[in-house]
C-alpha cells in the first residue's frame, strides 16, 4: 500500500488531520514571534579598564598590552581590537564565527576569569576592569522623555518611574537610561579662604567622609531581644553639609572650629563637563532604551507598552512629553504586513497561472496543497522557534513555485492516467508509486541547493539562515502533502474525461514537437549552441554590478559628527544644536534624537556603538519616507561643509546584515605611529581623488593638545610639596575632586570640592600645599614652565599590533566597483619592512561570507551527486543533469543587467538554490525518459515522448516560481535574489528541455544502436 492508497482508504483520518493542521497553522501564525529583520549573534564583548591620569601611550603599554596578552590564550578568539585613550583602555574581544551561540555564556565566563587573573599584573591605579558581554544587546524600542523647562534631575525621576512601570511588563528584558545628567554637590572654596582659616585639604576630606560614612554601632541585649543601634547625623540635604564644623590648624596649633558653609559656597549642580547628553527635537531629554525578550511577539508587546506610556503621559506636568524615537513593534507590523501582501499576491499569481494552463479543477487542488503546505510550515516554525520576519516571510515567496512542483506532477500524471483509461484509484496509486522516490530525491537536491548557508557560520549566513529553514521544511512537507492530500483530492474531484473530449494537438505542441525532434536529430549542433551561449555570457558577466548587502529601507538615517580630537563636549553640543535646528526645519524630517559624547543605544544589531568621546555626537533622523533620505543627505552634506568646515560629519545608512562602519576601509599595521600616519596620508589622497568617495578620514584622527607642567623637583622638595600635591592642586582648580557623597533616597550625589574662578591664564598662581600642611606656594615657584604638546590620544590595535584604518564612504556607485577602481593604487603604496596592509569594511565582510559559502558548497554538491547516483544507479544520467546547471548563468546575467540589480550575498544564495531547482527539473525529465525506455520504446521515441509528457509539469513549476517572485523585485533585500532566480530559472528551464534530449541522444546513442542490433540478430 503506497501513500496515495493509504490516503484514499483512510480519507476520513486524512481529512480530519488536514482540518486539524489548518487550525493549528492559523493559530501558529498569530502565536509566532514577530520581528522586522532576523537577528544574528554578535560574538563580541568589551573589556574596559580605567587608569586615571595616564596618557594613551602609557595605557597602551601598561594596561592594554598586558590584558591582550592574557586574552590571546582564549582558544575561541578570532580578533582583538583595542582602543587606548588617556585614562581608559577598551579591548573588543571578537570570537570565531564557528562558535555556537549557546556556548557564548561559557566563553564570557572564561573571559572574566582571564581578566580577574591579570588584575595583579596591572598598575595599582588600574584595577577597575569591567567586562561588558552584553555589548551586543539590541534595544528595539527607544523613547525620549523631554522638556524645555523641567530640570534635568526631574526628567531623571520621571524616566526612572517610567522605567519601573515598563519593566513590570512581561516580555521586557532590559531597560537602560541614556543621556542622564548626574547631579553633584559643589563646594567652592577659594584658596585665600582656606589659607585664612588655617585648613588643609586633608582636614576637609577626612571630616566630610567621617561624617557621612556608614558605620556599625553594634547591638544591645534586652530581654529575649537584641536591639541594633542605629546611626544618625549622616548628610540628608545640602544644609547638613553647610553646617559641618571643621577643626582648623594642625595639632597644638589648632585655632578652633569653622562652619564649612561660612568659608565656601555649597550648592547643587550638574556634572561638568557632562559625560553624555541627549536631546529630542532640540529639547533636553533622557532616552529609555527597551530590549524585549527574544522570540516574543513584539507587535502585541507594543500595544501594552503604548498603553502604559499614554497613561504615564497623562500624569506628567504640562511641558514634559514622551516621544518615540524607534519603535520596533510598528516597524515589525509594517514589514510583516507588506510581506504578507506580497505573499498573497504571489499565491494569487501562482493559482491564476495554474488555472490558465491546467484547468480550474487541477489548479484548485494544487492551490489547496500549497495552502496546506504553508500552514504546516507555520506549525513547524512555531515548534522550531523561527520568527516571522523579513527573511522568513520572503522565503515563503521564494519557495512558492517549488512548493507546487510536486503537486503539479501528481495532478498532471493523474490526469494523464485517466486519459489512458485507468481507474481513478489505479491512476492515483500509480502516479504516486512511479514518482514518489524521484520527487523525494529531487526535493532533497533542491534543499541541498541552499544548504551551504546552513554550513556557513558568518554573520551574513546567520542573517539568511531562515531561507534554508523555510525552504527545507516547506519542501519536505510539500512532498508529504503531494503524496497524500493531493492524490486524495484528485481522486475525489477530477473525473474521468470522455473520449470525445480528446482534441487535436495545439499549434504550440506541434511546433514544440518539431523543435524537440530537431534537437534529437541534431544533438551536436544543439550542444554547441548552448556552449556558445554560456561563453558569451561569461564575456558580459563583468558588466554586472556587485553589492554585497543592501542598506535597510527603514525611514531613518544617522548623522555622525566629529570635531577635532580633544574638543570640548560643550562645543560639540553647541554645534549639534545648530544642526538640529536646521534638520527640524527640513520637510523630509519627521523627528530627530541627538546624543553628545556617545552614540545612540544599539537599537539595531548591525550598528556598533562608538566609544565615549567628548568631541563626538550622533543624530538619529526619522524621515517621512525612505525616498527622501537621498535628498536630505545630498543637501545636508553641502550645508554641513559650508557651516562646519572644521568638523568631520557624515550621514550613514542603516545596514541589514553587516557591522562595518565605513563602506571602504584600508588597515595599515606596524610599530611606528609616524609611519602609519604617512601611509594613511597617501591612501587618503587616493580616496579623495575618486569622484564617488566622501567622508575620507582615519580612525586615529588628529593629535590632541596636552598641557605639561615642567616640575622642578629640587624647588618642590624645598617647598615641602611633591608631585601628588601639585596634581591635586591642579585638579582642584580645574574639575575639582570628590570628597564624599550625599545620599538622597536611592541616589548618591558626589560632593566635589574645587577652587572657583580658576583659568588657564592664572595657572601659575594656583597655590600648592601638601596634603597635611596649611602653608602653600604658587605653582609657578615649583615648575620651570608649561608646555603645550601634541599627543596621539586614540591608539587602535588589532591583535596587539598598532593598526590605523583609513575610512571612506561611497555614493553614486556600488561599493565593490569603487573599491576595484582604487584597489590598484592603494595596493601600490610602498610598505616599509614590518608593515602590512589589508582591506576592511564591507569588502572584508563580503570576502569572509562568500569564501565561507563557496567553501561549504562542495559539501552540498557531493550530497547532490550521491542522491543522483542513488536514484538512477548509474553515472550518465547524473552527469547529463549536472551539465544543465551552467545554463542558469545565461539567464542570471541578463536578468541582473536588464533589471539593473547588483549581484551580492543574497543573489549568491539564490544562485546556489537555483542549481537545486534546475537539477530537480532534470531529475523529473530523466526519470520519465528512463520509464519510457523501460516500457520498450526506442531511444528517440523515449526522449521525445518523455519531454512532451513532462513539459507541462516542468514549465509550470518554473513559471509559478518565477512569476511568484515578481513582488520581491521591489524589496531591497530580496530584489537581487528574485532577479537571479527569475532569469536563471526561466532560461535554464527552456534550455534544459532542449539540451537534455540532445545530451541523452549523444550519451546513449551507441548503447541504443547496440541494443537495436541485438534485437535484429535475435529476430534473424
Coordinates of N, CA and C in Angstrom, one line a residue, residues 47 194 205 235 247 339 355 471 507 516 533 673 764 951 987 995:
X47 N 36.2 44.7 27.1 CA 36.9 44.8 28.5 C 37.4 46.3 28.6
X194 N 40.8 79.2 52.4 CA 41.5 78.1 53.1 C 42.7 78.5 53.9
X205 N 38.6 66.8 53.8 CA 38.2 65.4 53.2 C 37.9 64.5 54.3
X235 N 24.6 63.0 56.2 CA 24.1 64.1 55.4 C 22.8 63.6 54.7
X247 N 37.6 71.4 62.3 CA 38.6 71.9 63.2 C 39.8 72.3 62.4
X339 N 5.0 42.1 3.6 CA 5.5 40.8 3.1 C 4.3 39.9 2.9
X355 N -4.5 27.9 -13.3 CA -5.8 27.8 -13.9 C -5.7 27.9 -15.4
X471 N 12.8 26.9 3.3 CA 12.9 26.0 2.1 C 12.9 24.6 2.5
X507 N -1.3 24.1 -31.7 CA -0.3 24.6 -32.6 C 1.0 24.7 -31.8
X516 N 11.8 19.7 -30.6 CA 12.5 18.6 -29.8 C 13.0 17.6 -30.8
X533 N 26.4 30.0 -26.1 CA 25.6 31.0 -25.3 C 26.2 31.2 -23.9
X673 N 53.9 54.8 14.9 CA 52.7 55.6 14.5 C 53.0 56.6 13.4
X764 N 49.7 79.8 36.9 CA 50.9 79.9 37.7 C 50.7 80.3 39.1
X951 N 6.9 18.3 -20.1 CA 7.0 19.7 -20.3 C 6.0 20.6 -19.4
X987 N 15.3 30.8 -18.1 CA 16.2 30.4 -19.2 C 16.7 29.0 -19.1
X995 N 18.3 21.0 -24.3 CA 19.7 20.4 -24.2 C 19.7 19.0 -23.7

